[in-house]
Amino acid sequence: MAHFEEGTTLDRFLLETMRAHPGATGQLVTLLKQVALAGKLVSARVQRAGLAGMLGAAGGMNIQGEFVQKLDIYANETFKRALEHAGVCCMIVSEEEDGIVAIPEAFEVGEYCFSMDPLDGSSNIDTNASIGTIFAVHRRCTDGRDGTAADVLRRGRELVCAGYIVYGAGTVLVLSTGEGVHGFTLDPSVGEFFLSHRDLRLSGPTRAYSCNEAYAAQWDPRLQAWLASLKAPALGWSARYIGSLVGDFHRNLVKGGVFLYPPTPKAPKGKLRMLYEAQPLAFLAEAAGGAASDGTAPILDKVPATLHERTPLYIGNADAVAEIVAALRDGAPSRA
Ligand code: AHG
Ligand code: MN
Ligand code: MN
């Protein structure tokens, strides 16, 4: 990565990264600038969600006299509106939409397929805990005007870009086009994202795990044994779990950690979705030197069969992910 000092704007980063790719058409830069715009709009609404809540449930008018929409519906509409007219996408896939969202006839289509979880961590909206938007970008591989499922039901290794925006104490956009992972923090006073986390790495050992332990008794006994083996006081592990995948992943990316969402008898393929949760975060994890597995295979090697297919997910520092895969295969390690 060219040397960008702290404080570089996202726009400058995108333009200079594009210049490093001869033959780039500029469509991906335009797409990511529209993502940043939508992120600013959602961030502003998230910051005021509590005010909307003061005036009752969705459907009322809020303190700004705006119609109160559920935040995940608002996020979904905002990202679609920001992308559909820009001539850079041929289709959009969203957690909030059953099928593929086609680009309206009035607009030009472009080279890219945009898959998103417009608002991840919905259960945390009213608690002021971190929530976010997760996105994945494929270059289309079909002809014709409208993109099809074949353009996105592919291995995650074929992604051209992935990222997320976490709406927390600050709003941070984290993205990768495959070479390194970089974070940009929004300065709401000027409405710009500035480089704040250059070259985030998931390397070396970690002593932090994230999972919903309430379900542990339903997990594979070998995974339960692995988890129990961490709790020897001398090992110094700690548990951190927000209940927003994007918040848990961001903390682990910044400070190190491994996140687990294993299958249970009621959810044999896990809860998290391949296209717009597991694959984009796995793309980021591997670009940062970490790993992501479904317990037997790397997430990025799996081909989803349907748009909303779910998968077990173990993601974070590579050593910890490797330990989990080994425990599920051979049983928990004996820790001397
Ligand atoms: P979403 O809000 O997009 O449906 O995603 C929620 C997911 C994910 O953010 C989080 O890791 C997980 O649900 C939490 O699940 P539990 O409440 O079962 O722990
Ligand atoms: Mn989600
Ligand atoms: Mn969601």
XYZ file of C-alpha atoms and ligand atoms in Angstrom:
357
model
C 0.000 0.000 0.000
C 1.319 3.431 -0.953
C 2.235 5.414 2.124
C -0.871 7.226 3.337
C -0.436 9.292 6.475
C -3.129 9.388 9.132
C -5.732 11.923 8.107
C -5.829 10.966 4.432
C -9.423 11.268 3.270
C -11.274 8.209 1.970
C -11.715 9.941 -1.397
C -7.955 10.469 -1.794
C -7.272 6.876 -0.714
C -9.753 5.538 -3.276
C -8.452 7.717 -6.120
C -4.793 6.868 -5.454
C -5.585 3.159 -5.055
C -7.441 3.280 -8.384
C -4.467 4.978 -10.090
C -2.372 2.003 -8.944
C -4.653 -0.254 -11.026
C -4.176 0.653 -14.704
C -7.304 0.028 -16.697
C -9.523 0.758 -13.703
C -12.731 2.329 -14.967
C -13.468 4.258 -11.783
C -16.726 2.369 -11.230
C -15.494 0.764 -7.995
C -14.374 4.159 -6.662
C -17.791 5.593 -7.454
C -19.480 2.612 -5.803
C -17.445 3.003 -2.610
C -18.056 6.763 -2.506
C -21.799 6.055 -2.689
C -21.407 3.488 0.116
C -19.679 6.165 2.203
C -22.508 8.628 1.474
C -25.146 6.081 2.518
C -23.081 5.323 5.627
C -23.100 9.021 6.598
C -26.875 9.178 6.193
C -27.460 6.020 8.253
C -24.968 7.201 10.876
C -26.860 10.472 11.271
C -30.130 8.574 11.701
C -28.576 6.085 14.174
C -27.283 8.978 16.297
C -30.861 10.292 16.537
C -32.626 6.914 16.844
C -33.206 7.518 20.538
C -34.998 10.772 19.776
C -37.295 8.941 17.378
C -37.893 6.372 20.100
C -39.039 9.129 22.479
C -42.130 9.579 20.377
C -43.266 5.953 20.443
C -42.798 3.022 18.109
C -42.283 3.120 14.353
C -45.058 4.848 12.470
C -45.124 8.019 14.558
C -43.442 11.313 13.756
C -40.123 12.011 15.447
C -38.714 15.140 17.004
C -37.458 16.271 13.568
C -40.928 15.760 12.175
C -39.684 12.748 10.176
C -41.728 9.609 9.650
C -40.143 7.017 11.976
C -38.962 4.000 9.987
C -37.432 0.917 11.523
C -33.731 1.583 11.266
C -32.985 -1.538 9.265
C -35.632 -0.598 6.696
C -34.242 2.934 6.546
C -30.691 1.575 6.086
C -31.849 -0.822 3.371
C -33.630 1.922 1.408
C -30.744 4.378 1.847
C -28.077 2.016 0.482
C -30.312 0.958 -2.422
C -31.103 4.567 -3.354
C -27.424 5.548 -3.128
C -26.335 2.719 -5.451
C -29.111 2.098 -7.980
C -28.718 5.349 -9.943
C -24.893 5.472 -10.001
C -24.411 3.214 -13.043
C -22.006 0.958 -11.159
C -24.216 -2.006 -10.104
C -26.147 -4.585 -12.105
C -27.890 -6.027 -9.019
C -28.225 -5.665 -5.253
C -28.722 -8.436 -2.692
C -29.903 -7.502 0.802
C -30.747 -9.351 3.988
C -33.983 -7.316 3.945
C -35.009 -8.475 0.454
C -36.125 -12.019 -0.395
C -34.886 -11.881 -3.993
C -32.390 -9.998 -6.149
C -33.033 -6.225 -6.350
C -32.769 -5.243 -10.035
C -31.547 -1.808 -11.103
C -34.604 0.235 -12.234
C -34.910 0.529 -16.009
C -34.435 4.292 -15.757
C -30.815 3.845 -14.708
C -27.684 2.505 -16.386
C -26.270 -0.729 -14.977
C -22.591 -1.236 -14.174
C -20.034 -3.961 -13.574
C -20.589 -4.708 -9.895
C -22.911 -6.808 -7.719
C -23.519 -5.361 -4.243
C -24.567 -7.653 -1.371
C -25.366 -6.163 2.026
C -26.608 -6.608 5.532
C -27.917 -3.046 5.777
C -28.208 -3.111 9.519
C -26.427 -5.823 11.481
C -27.115 -6.142 15.199
C -30.763 -5.047 15.032
C -31.385 -6.392 18.537
C -29.027 -3.666 19.783
C -30.684 -0.677 18.085
C -32.493 0.479 21.249
C -29.512 -0.140 23.548
C -27.033 2.291 21.932
C -24.634 -0.630 21.426
C -22.584 -0.920 18.213
C -24.542 -1.824 15.080
C -23.401 -1.667 11.476
C -23.682 -2.291 7.753
C -21.724 -5.154 6.137
C -21.132 -5.306 2.375
C -19.515 -7.474 -0.304
C -18.751 -6.534 -3.932
C -18.403 -8.991 -6.836
C -17.524 -8.050 -10.417
C -20.305 -9.570 -12.529
C -19.537 -12.771 -14.452
C -22.689 -12.926 -16.598
C -23.771 -10.996 -19.699
C -27.050 -9.187 -20.201
C -28.445 -6.155 -18.379
C -29.531 -7.538 -15.025
C -27.223 -9.472 -12.744
C -28.301 -12.952 -11.678
C -27.751 -15.283 -8.711
C -24.834 -16.813 -10.647
C -22.979 -13.506 -10.248
C -22.931 -13.806 -6.426
C -23.255 -17.525 -5.615
C -19.465 -17.857 -5.870
C -16.479 -18.469 -3.624
C -15.698 -15.507 -1.396
C -12.166 -15.511 -2.846
C -13.702 -13.990 -5.990
C -14.847 -10.858 -4.168
C -13.208 -7.647 -5.411
C -13.957 -5.716 -2.249
C -15.623 -6.132 1.153
C -16.149 -3.950 4.180
C -18.393 -2.688 6.895
C -19.439 0.537 8.588
C -19.754 0.304 12.367
C -22.026 2.906 13.993
C -20.607 3.009 17.503
C -19.032 5.710 19.684
C -17.717 6.894 16.306
C -18.601 5.819 12.777
C -15.813 3.789 11.184
C -15.725 2.435 7.624
C -13.387 -0.546 7.250
C -12.638 -1.946 3.807
C -10.262 -4.050 1.752
C -9.766 -4.610 -1.949
C -7.546 -7.559 -1.082
C -4.276 -5.763 -0.232
C -4.544 -4.894 3.432
C -7.446 -3.702 5.567
C -7.870 -0.024 6.362
C -10.245 1.925 8.618
C -11.617 5.430 8.092
C -13.331 7.387 10.858
C -16.122 9.860 10.066
C -15.634 13.412 11.282
C -19.289 14.463 11.405
C -18.339 18.125 11.739
C -16.977 18.118 8.166
C -18.777 15.017 6.829
C -15.555 13.306 5.702
C -14.041 9.890 6.453
C -10.342 10.150 7.433
C -7.801 7.289 7.523
C -7.595 6.291 11.189
C -6.668 2.580 11.191
C -3.960 1.913 8.579
C -3.220 -1.738 7.743
C -5.229 -3.496 10.465
C -3.737 -6.928 11.220
C -5.148 -10.100 12.793
C -1.762 -11.674 13.453
C -0.234 -13.472 16.419
C -1.910 -15.212 19.332
C -5.020 -13.899 21.046
C -6.583 -14.436 24.467
C -10.074 -13.104 23.737
C -13.129 -15.019 22.531
C -16.621 -13.889 21.509
C -19.656 -16.180 21.558
C -23.135 -16.455 23.026
C -22.308 -18.950 25.779
C -25.995 -19.402 26.599
C -26.075 -21.853 23.693
C -22.827 -23.688 24.603
C -24.593 -26.812 25.946
C -26.070 -27.282 22.454
C -22.690 -27.217 20.672
C -20.508 -30.108 19.544
C -19.024 -31.607 22.762
C -15.507 -31.206 21.347
C -16.105 -27.468 20.965
C -17.492 -27.315 24.483
C -14.290 -29.028 25.680
C -12.151 -26.519 23.745
C -14.024 -23.605 25.338
C -13.706 -25.129 28.806
C -9.949 -25.588 28.252
C -9.512 -21.815 27.826
C -10.749 -21.125 31.337
C -7.664 -22.236 33.266
C -6.847 -18.991 35.139
C -3.184 -19.169 34.161
C -4.132 -18.895 30.477
C -5.581 -15.414 30.929
C -8.390 -15.572 28.352
C -11.268 -13.060 28.493
C -14.772 -13.096 27.012
C -16.257 -10.206 25.048
C -19.671 -10.408 23.290
C -21.814 -7.508 22.079
C -24.381 -9.505 20.107
C -23.684 -7.488 16.953
C -21.466 -9.437 14.588
C -20.070 -6.216 13.139
C -19.277 -4.821 16.603
C -17.713 -8.057 17.810
C -15.693 -8.438 14.609
C -14.468 -4.821 14.677
C -13.269 -5.136 18.285
C -11.481 -8.387 17.420
C -9.888 -6.823 14.317
C -8.612 -3.848 16.318
C -7.584 -5.690 19.498
C -7.366 -9.369 18.501
C -9.872 -12.110 19.214
C -11.841 -15.028 17.832
C -15.609 -14.967 17.223
C -17.715 -18.125 17.198
C -21.256 -18.693 16.003
C -21.523 -22.509 15.990
C -24.454 -24.601 14.748
C -27.074 -25.914 17.195
C -29.701 -28.663 16.693
C -32.278 -25.935 15.943
C -29.904 -24.102 13.589
C -27.775 -26.877 12.031
C -26.201 -24.440 9.537
C -25.677 -21.720 12.131
C -27.401 -18.319 12.158
C -25.143 -16.070 10.103
C -25.532 -15.626 6.358
C -22.820 -16.436 3.833
C -23.306 -13.675 1.260
C -23.474 -10.559 3.411
C -22.074 -11.559 6.811
C -19.596 -14.481 6.688
C -17.976 -13.993 3.245
C -17.239 -10.239 3.503
C -15.853 -10.563 7.029
C -13.840 -13.639 6.016
C -12.402 -11.617 3.096
C -11.350 -8.915 5.570
C -10.033 -11.439 8.112
C -7.778 -13.157 5.560
C -6.637 -9.807 4.086
C -5.585 -8.874 7.644
C -3.637 -12.138 8.128
C -6.395 -13.907 10.065
C -8.701 -16.797 9.189
C -12.371 -17.742 8.906
C -13.806 -21.259 8.840
C -17.148 -23.039 9.018
C -15.472 -25.573 11.299
C -14.127 -27.758 8.509
C -13.378 -25.519 5.467
C -12.288 -21.912 4.936
C -15.348 -19.714 4.480
C -13.797 -18.223 1.324
C -13.655 -21.641 -0.367
C -17.396 -22.327 0.061
C -19.938 -21.669 -2.681
C -23.375 -20.646 -1.316
C -26.300 -22.407 -3.000
C -28.868 -19.701 -2.167
C -28.818 -15.942 -1.503
C -29.616 -16.253 2.210
C -27.755 -19.459 2.986
C -26.459 -19.662 6.543
C -23.142 -21.043 7.820
C -21.390 -21.753 11.098
C -18.658 -19.115 11.559
C -15.333 -19.169 13.432
C -13.346 -16.016 12.553
C -10.395 -14.008 13.889
C -6.747 -14.626 14.712
C -5.522 -17.560 12.628
C -4.047 -19.538 15.554
C -7.343 -19.521 17.433
C -9.381 -20.491 14.350
C -6.931 -23.335 13.674
C -7.329 -24.552 17.272
C -11.110 -24.637 16.911
C -10.940 -26.547 13.596
C -8.500 -29.037 15.179
C -10.710 -29.431 18.272
C -13.765 -30.148 16.103
C -11.709 -32.721 14.169
C -9.625 -34.370 16.931
C -11.006 -33.190 20.230
C -9.802 -30.382 22.488
C -6.045 -29.958 23.009
C -4.625 -30.830 26.424
C -3.212 -27.592 27.751
C -0.080 -28.309 29.766
P -28.979 -9.081 12.162
O -29.299 -8.020 13.174
O -28.458 -8.523 10.861
O -30.109 -10.053 12.002
O -27.739 -9.919 12.718
C -27.777 -10.320 14.031
C -26.760 -11.394 14.225
C -25.338 -10.883 14.430
O -25.241 -9.508 14.361
C -24.992 -11.316 15.821
O -23.689 -11.836 15.883
C -25.989 -12.398 16.112
O -27.155 -12.094 15.376
C -26.334 -12.449 17.570
O -27.131 -13.611 17.712
P -27.581 -14.093 19.196
O -28.502 -13.027 19.686
O -28.242 -15.415 18.949
O -26.318 -14.220 20.002
Mn -26.569 -9.395 10.528
Mn -29.356 -7.174 9.539
